[in-house]
Structure formats: structure tokens, C-alpha cells
PDB file of C-alpha atoms in Angstrom:
ATOM      1  CA  MET A   1       7.652  40.117 -51.001  1.00 89.00           C
ATOM      2  CA  ARG A   2       5.303  37.178 -51.460  1.00 95.00           C
ATOM      3  CA  LYS A   3       2.438  36.568 -49.063  1.00 96.00           C
ATOM      4  CA  VAL A   4       2.056  33.309 -47.098  1.00 97.00           C
ATOM      5  CA  SER A   5      -1.612  32.413 -46.639  1.00 97.00           C
ATOM      6  CA  ALA A   6      -3.352  29.545 -44.878  1.00 96.00           C
ATOM      7  CA  SER A   7      -7.007  28.493 -44.953  1.00 94.00           C
ATOM      8  CA  LEU A   8      -8.305  25.964 -42.457  1.00 93.00           C
ATOM      9  CA  PHE A   9     -11.651  24.399 -41.683  1.00 93.00           C
ATOM     10  CA  SER A  10     -12.362  25.006 -38.008  1.00 94.00           C
ATOM     11  CA  SER A  11     -15.029  24.089 -35.490  1.00 94.00           C
ATOM     12  CA  LEU A  12     -16.316  26.607 -32.942  1.00 93.00           C
ATOM     13  CA  ASP A  13     -13.866  25.164 -30.411  1.00 90.00           C
ATOM     14  CA  LEU A  14     -11.027  25.791 -32.918  1.00 90.00           C
ATOM     15  CA  VAL A  15     -10.486  22.131 -33.749  1.00 91.00           C
ATOM     16  CA  VAL A  16      -8.724  21.967 -37.116  1.00 89.00           C
ATOM     17  CA  GLU A  17      -7.769  18.290 -37.151  1.00 85.00           C
ATOM     18  CA  ALA A  18      -9.641  15.807 -39.347  1.00 83.00           C
ATOM     19  CA  PRO A  19     -12.474  18.074 -40.552  1.00 84.00           C
ATOM     20  CA  ASN A  20     -13.837  15.095 -42.494  1.00 82.00           C
ATOM     21  CA  GLU A  21     -14.976  13.743 -39.104  1.00 87.00           C
ATOM     22  CA  TRP A  22     -17.014  16.813 -38.067  1.00 85.00           C
ATOM     23  CA  GLN A  23     -17.548  19.025 -41.123  1.00 87.00           C
ATOM     24  CA  PHE A  24     -21.261  18.724 -41.822  1.00 83.00           C
ATOM     25  CA  ASP A  25     -21.503  20.524 -45.145  1.00 80.00           C
ATOM     26  CA  PHE A  26     -19.510  22.105 -47.940  1.00 84.00           C
ATOM     27  CA  ASP A  27     -21.633  24.796 -49.548  1.00 85.00           C
ATOM     28  CA  ASP A  28     -21.150  26.825 -52.735  1.00 87.00           C
ATOM     29  CA  GLU A  29     -19.838  29.856 -50.836  1.00 90.00           C
ATOM     30  CA  MET A  30     -17.095  27.775 -49.209  1.00 87.00           C
ATOM     31  CA  GLY A  31     -16.222  26.396 -52.632  1.00 86.00           C
ATOM     32  CA  ALA A  32     -16.015  29.924 -54.044  1.00 89.00           C
ATOM     33  CA  GLU A  33     -13.736  31.013 -51.173  1.00 88.00           C
ATOM     34  CA  MET A  34     -11.428  28.055 -51.695  1.00 86.00           C
ATOM     35  CA  SER A  35     -11.347  28.685 -55.465  1.00 86.00           C
ATOM     36  CA  ARG A  36     -10.506  32.358 -54.882  1.00 87.00           C
ATOM     37  CA  ALA A  37      -7.659  31.467 -52.540  1.00 89.00           C
ATOM     38  CA  LEU A  38      -6.251  28.807 -54.877  1.00 88.00           C
ATOM     39  CA  ALA A  39      -6.359  31.178 -57.872  1.00 88.00           C
ATOM     40  CA  GLU A  40      -3.877  33.443 -56.031  1.00 92.00           C
ATOM     41  CA  GLN A  41      -1.418  30.651 -55.156  1.00 94.00           C
ATOM     42  CA  ASP A  42       1.415  29.266 -57.236  1.00 95.00           C
ATOM     43  CA  VAL A  43       3.099  27.137 -54.538  1.00 96.00           C
ATOM     44  CA  VAL A  44       1.741  24.942 -51.732  1.00 96.00           C
ATOM     45  CA  LEU A  45       3.431  24.152 -48.427  1.00 97.00           C
ATOM     46  CA  MET A  46       2.279  21.156 -46.426  1.00 96.00           C
ATOM     47  CA  GLY A  47       3.330  19.085 -43.467  1.00 95.00           C
ATOM     48  CA  ARG A  48       3.931  15.363 -43.287  1.00 95.00           C
ATOM     49  CA  VAL A  49       0.423  14.340 -42.223  1.00 93.00           C
ATOM     50  CA  THR A  50      -1.318  16.333 -44.954  1.00 93.00           C
ATOM     51  CA  PHE A  51       1.204  15.172 -47.548  1.00 95.00           C
ATOM     52  CA  THR A  52       0.747  11.512 -46.589  1.00 94.00           C
ATOM     53  CA  GLU A  53      -3.052  11.769 -46.691  1.00 92.00           C
ATOM     54  CA  TRP A  54      -3.187  13.752 -49.938  1.00 91.00           C
ATOM     55  CA  ALA A  55      -0.478  11.737 -51.731  1.00 94.00           C
ATOM     56  CA  SER A  56      -2.606   8.620 -51.336  1.00 91.00           C
ATOM     57  CA  TYR A  57      -5.539  10.256 -53.155  1.00 89.00           C
ATOM     58  CA  TRP A  58      -4.891  13.314 -55.318  1.00 88.00           C
ATOM     59  CA  PRO A  59      -2.252  12.037 -57.786  1.00 90.00           C
ATOM     60  CA  THR A  60      -4.759   9.580 -59.291  1.00 89.00           C
ATOM     61  CA  SER A  61      -7.891  11.710 -58.921  1.00 87.00           C
ATOM     62  CA  THR A  62      -9.193  13.353 -62.075  1.00 79.00           C
ATOM     63  CA  GLU A  63     -12.866  13.899 -61.288  1.00 72.00           C
ATOM     64  CA  GLU A  64     -12.657  16.782 -58.830  1.00 74.00           C
ATOM     65  CA  PRO A  65     -11.668  20.321 -59.933  1.00 75.00           C
ATOM     66  CA  PHE A  66      -9.088  20.543 -57.121  1.00 81.00           C
ATOM     67  CA  ALA A  67      -7.177  17.565 -58.560  1.00 86.00           C
ATOM     68  CA  GLY A  68      -6.009  19.429 -61.658  1.00 86.00           C
ATOM     69  CA  TRP A  69      -4.802  22.374 -59.614  1.00 87.00           C
ATOM     70  CA  ILE A  70      -3.045  20.487 -56.801  1.00 90.00           C
ATOM     71  CA  ASN A  71      -1.325  18.057 -59.178  1.00 91.00           C
ATOM     72  CA  GLN A  72       0.079  20.886 -61.322  1.00 92.00           C
ATOM     73  CA  THR A  73       1.156  23.211 -58.508  1.00 94.00           C
ATOM     74  CA  PRO A  74       4.629  22.789 -56.971  1.00 95.00           C
ATOM     75  CA  ARG A  75       4.390  21.357 -53.454  1.00 96.00           C
ATOM     76  CA  TYR A  76       6.971  21.707 -50.689  1.00 97.00           C
ATOM     77  CA  VAL A  77       6.735  19.287 -47.781  1.00 97.00           C
ATOM     78  CA  ALA A  78       7.907  20.089 -44.245  1.00 96.00           C
ATOM     79  CA  SER A  79       8.881  16.896 -42.453  1.00 95.00           C
ATOM     80  CA  SER A  80      11.695  15.722 -40.241  1.00 93.00           C
ATOM     81  CA  THR A  81      10.679  12.069 -40.592  1.00 94.00           C
ATOM     82  CA  LEU A  82      10.001  11.509 -44.300  1.00 95.00           C
ATOM     83  CA  ALA A  83      13.000  10.361 -46.327  1.00 94.00           C
ATOM     84  CA  SER A  84      11.357  11.069 -49.675  1.00 95.00           C
ATOM     85  CA  VAL A  85       8.240  12.556 -51.284  1.00 96.00           C
ATOM     86  CA  ASP A  86       8.864  10.967 -54.678  1.00 95.00           C
ATOM     87  CA  GLU A  87       5.529   9.106 -54.688  1.00 94.00           C
ATOM     88  CA  TRP A  88       3.806  12.367 -55.690  1.00 95.00           C
ATOM     89  CA  PRO A  89       5.589  13.945 -58.676  1.00 94.00           C
ATOM     90  CA  GLY A  90       6.000  17.702 -58.286  1.00 94.00           C
ATOM     91  CA  SER A  91       6.607  17.444 -54.527  1.00 97.00           C
ATOM     92  CA  THR A  92       9.865  18.534 -52.905  1.00 97.00           C
ATOM     93  CA  LEU A  93      10.991  17.673 -49.393  1.00 97.00           C
ATOM     94  CA  ILE A  94      12.248  20.748 -47.526  1.00 97.00           C
ATOM     95  CA  LYS A  95      15.759  20.088 -46.253  1.00 92.00           C
ATOM     96  CA  GLY A  96      16.919  21.949 -43.162  1.00 92.00           C
ATOM     97  CA  SER A  97      15.017  24.713 -41.413  1.00 95.00           C
ATOM     98  CA  VAL A  98      11.438  25.120 -42.636  1.00 96.00           C
ATOM     99  CA  THR A  99      11.290  28.726 -41.464  1.00 96.00           C
ATOM    100  CA  ASP A 100      14.537  29.581 -43.292  1.00 97.00           C
ATOM    101  CA  PHE A 101      13.183  27.903 -46.431  1.00 97.00           C
ATOM    102  CA  VAL A 102       9.867  29.800 -46.275  1.00 97.00           C
ATOM    103  CA  ALA A 103      11.623  33.107 -45.542  1.00 97.00           C
ATOM    104  CA  GLU A 104      13.761  32.585 -48.648  1.00 96.00           C
ATOM    105  CA  LEU A 105      10.747  31.515 -50.744  1.00 96.00           C
ATOM    106  CA  ARG A 106       8.866  34.673 -49.684  1.00 95.00           C
ATOM    107  CA  GLY A 107      11.708  36.755 -51.130  1.00 95.00           C
ATOM    108  CA  GLN A 108      11.472  35.128 -54.568  1.00 95.00           C
ATOM    109  CA  ASP A 109       9.256  36.291 -57.412  1.00 94.00           C
ATOM    110  CA  GLY A 110       5.845  34.710 -57.579  1.00 95.00           C
ATOM    111  CA  SER A 111       2.311  34.767 -56.276  1.00 96.00           C
ATOM    112  CA  THR A 112       0.873  33.794 -52.913  1.00 96.00           C
ATOM    113  CA  ILE A 113       2.397  30.849 -51.088  1.00 97.00           C
ATOM    114  CA  GLY A 114      -0.450  28.692 -49.779  1.00 96.00           C
ATOM    115  CA  VAL A 115      -0.429  26.294 -46.863  1.00 96.00           C
ATOM    116  CA  GLY A 116      -2.539  23.202 -47.469  1.00 89.00           C
ATOM    117  CA  GLY A 117      -4.096  21.921 -44.244  1.00 87.00           C
ATOM    118  CA  SER A 118      -1.178  21.268 -41.900  1.00 92.00           C
ATOM    119  CA  PRO A 119      -2.148  23.034 -38.663  1.00 92.00           C
ATOM    120  CA  THR A 120       1.224  22.265 -37.049  1.00 92.00           C
ATOM    121  CA  LEU A 121       2.990  23.972 -39.957  1.00 96.00           C
ATOM    122  CA  VAL A 122       0.524  26.889 -39.824  1.00 95.00           C
ATOM    123  CA  ARG A 123       1.342  27.378 -36.116  1.00 94.00           C
ATOM    124  CA  ALA A 124       5.098  27.222 -36.767  1.00 95.00           C
ATOM    125  CA  LEU A 125       4.851  29.821 -39.544  1.00 96.00           C
ATOM    126  CA  PHE A 126       2.588  32.004 -37.388  1.00 95.00           C
ATOM    127  CA  ASP A 127       4.990  31.799 -34.439  1.00 94.00           C
ATOM    128  CA  ALA A 128       7.940  32.679 -36.706  1.00 95.00           C
ATOM    129  CA  GLY A 129       6.148  35.735 -38.109  1.00 95.00           C
ATOM    130  CA  LEU A 130       5.964  34.189 -41.584  1.00 97.00           C
ATOM    131  CA  LEU A 131       2.189  33.798 -41.903  1.00 97.00           C
ATOM    132  CA  ASP A 132       0.638  36.876 -43.510  1.00 97.00           C
ATOM    133  CA  GLU A 133      -2.985  35.784 -43.733  1.00 97.00           C
ATOM    134  CA  LEU A 134      -5.135  33.210 -41.956  1.00 97.00           C
ATOM    135  CA  THR A 135      -8.608  32.335 -43.189  1.00 96.00           C
ATOM    136  CA  LEU A 136     -10.797  30.204 -40.954  1.00 95.00           C
ATOM    137  CA  LEU A 137     -13.942  28.568 -42.262  1.00 94.00           C
ATOM    138  CA  ILE A 138     -15.664  28.228 -38.887  1.00 95.00           C
ATOM    139  CA  HIS A 139     -18.392  25.593 -38.797  1.00 95.00           C
ATOM    140  CA  PRO A 140     -21.236  25.839 -36.276  1.00 95.00           C
ATOM    141  CA  VAL A 141     -20.230  22.636 -34.529  1.00 94.00           C
ATOM    142  CA  VAL A 142     -18.235  21.729 -31.425  1.00 94.00           C
ATOM    143  CA  ALA A 143     -15.860  18.951 -32.470  1.00 91.00           C
ATOM    144  CA  GLY A 144     -14.311  18.270 -29.048  1.00 86.00           C
ATOM    145  CA  GLY A 145     -12.984  14.788 -28.542  1.00 77.00           C
ATOM    146  CA  GLY A 146      -9.391  15.723 -27.727  1.00 76.00           C
ATOM    147  CA  ARG A 147      -8.637  16.658 -31.320  1.00 81.00           C
ATOM    148  CA  GLN A 148      -5.890  19.084 -32.299  1.00 82.00           C
ATOM    149  CA  ARG A 149      -6.784  22.744 -31.975  1.00 87.00           C
ATOM    150  CA  LEU A 150      -5.218  25.503 -34.028  1.00 87.00           C
ATOM    151  CA  PHE A 151      -3.437  27.076 -31.066  1.00 87.00           C
ATOM    152  CA  THR A 152      -2.204  25.255 -27.985  1.00 82.00           C
ATOM    153  CA  ASP A 153      -3.161  26.269 -24.450  1.00 82.00           C
ATOM    154  CA  ASP A 154       0.325  27.685 -23.880  1.00 85.00           C
ATOM    155  CA  ALA A 155       0.395  29.799 -27.065  1.00 85.00           C
ATOM    156  CA  ALA A 156       1.822  33.283 -26.648  1.00 87.00           C
ATOM    157  CA  LEU A 157      -0.500  36.269 -26.798  1.00 90.00           C
ATOM    158  CA  ALA A 158      -0.824  37.468 -30.385  1.00 92.00           C
ATOM    159  CA  LYS A 159      -3.082  40.119 -31.894  1.00 96.00           C
ATOM    160  CA  LEU A 160      -4.729  39.661 -35.267  1.00 96.00           C
ATOM    161  CA  GLU A 161      -6.747  42.080 -37.361  1.00 98.00           C
ATOM    162  CA  LEU A 162      -9.969  40.942 -39.022  1.00 98.00           C
ATOM    163  CA  THR A 163      -9.715  41.872 -42.709  1.00 97.00           C
ATOM    164  CA  GLY A 164     -12.893  40.239 -43.945  1.00 96.00           C
ATOM    165  CA  SER A 165     -15.800  38.103 -42.833  1.00 97.00           C
ATOM    166  CA  ARG A 166     -19.058  36.715 -44.107  1.00 95.00           C
ATOM    167  CA  SER A 167     -21.423  33.875 -43.402  1.00 96.00           C
ATOM    168  CA  THR A 168     -22.512  31.188 -45.816  1.00 95.00           C
ATOM    169  CA  SER A 169     -25.916  29.638 -46.448  1.00 93.00           C
ATOM    170  CA  SER A 170     -24.997  26.680 -44.210  1.00 93.00           C
ATOM    171  CA  GLY A 171     -23.992  28.912 -41.291  1.00 94.00           C
ATOM    172  CA  VAL A 172     -20.224  28.735 -41.759  1.00 95.00           C
ATOM    173  CA  ILE A 173     -18.347  31.952 -40.953  1.00 96.00           C
ATOM    174  CA  ILE A 174     -15.475  32.723 -43.311  1.00 96.00           C
ATOM    175  CA  ALA A 175     -13.135  34.983 -41.354  1.00 97.00           C
ATOM    176  CA  THR A 176      -9.808  36.283 -42.659  1.00 97.00           C
ATOM    177  CA  TYR A 177      -7.188  37.646 -40.285  1.00 97.00           C
ATOM    178  CA  ARG A 178      -3.821  39.346 -40.626  1.00 97.00           C
ATOM    179  CA  PRO A 179      -1.312  39.177 -37.768  1.00 95.00           C
ATOM    180  CA  VAL A 180      -0.578  42.592 -36.269  1.00 94.00           C
ATOM    181  CA  ARG A 181       3.177  43.094 -36.355  1.00 87.00           C
TER     182      ARG A 181
END
């Protein structure tokens, strides 16, 4: 069975929305962690917001190393409002239940299924028991400002196991968790 893995930039107050507004640095260790995670993935899942933001930039970007990878990797988009994802070749709109689709995808041959950004999708997969690994790159900053947090105040109690952690030269903690099932 394939693993579903998500990596998110997070503030100390677990804000995961719009890291470009509060992320102060991107050091070499964070880059190495992201490269390691991407090397394991052969499919990317994303929600509507991430797709819309990324589709306006990555298809024409050639200067950044991530561009080559993301433009060549199949992308599946979870959205109940988008009619099409044709503006970014290689993207497929998930029809019907996202959790059913991901459960079926997990059963197919392949490598790790990555989730790009998309905290709402990450929460839905977590709640459905379909997220196998969650890596948080926790920045030493309080983002506040009413931004979206990873888990809502009414989230159900869930236990996770820390499977790895380290700090970077800029003070970011890279923590990887596995849900206890």
C-alpha cells in the first residue's frame, strides 16, 4: 500500500495558511528536507486554493528546481467548485469523493503520494485515516491574525507518534509525525 504524506510550513501557533506572509527564512536544511520528500513522491494531491495559486506560476517557471519536478509529476486536484484544471497540463480534477479516490490511489502501485500545501485537504485526509505521515516545518514565529490553523478548535482528539525531528540553522523545527491507529 502506498503512503500518503503531507509537509506544511507552520508557525508556532499552527498557522499553515499563506506562509509567504510570515515565513522569515528558507534555509538549506529546509530545502534538503523538501527535496528528500519530493524524491519519494510520484503523485501530488492538492486542493483548489493551492492549485489556483500554483497554476498561475509554476507552468511557466523554469528557473527554480521545483518547477521541473512539479510540472512533470501528475497532479490530482480536489475541488467541488472548479469545472476544469486544463490550464495546467498534467493536472486531473478528482470527480466524486476525494477520500474514495485517495483510498483507491493508495492501493495502486507506485511511490509516495504527496499533498502539496492544501491544509483543508490535509485535514480531510487525516480525519478519514488516509494520511500516513505529516511533516511540519515549524517556524519560530507567531503568525496570528485570524489565519487558518492546521486543526480547528473542534477537532477530535487524535494521537500522533513523533518519528523524527531536528532543528535547522534558522531555528525551524522539522518534525515528522505518524498517526497512531
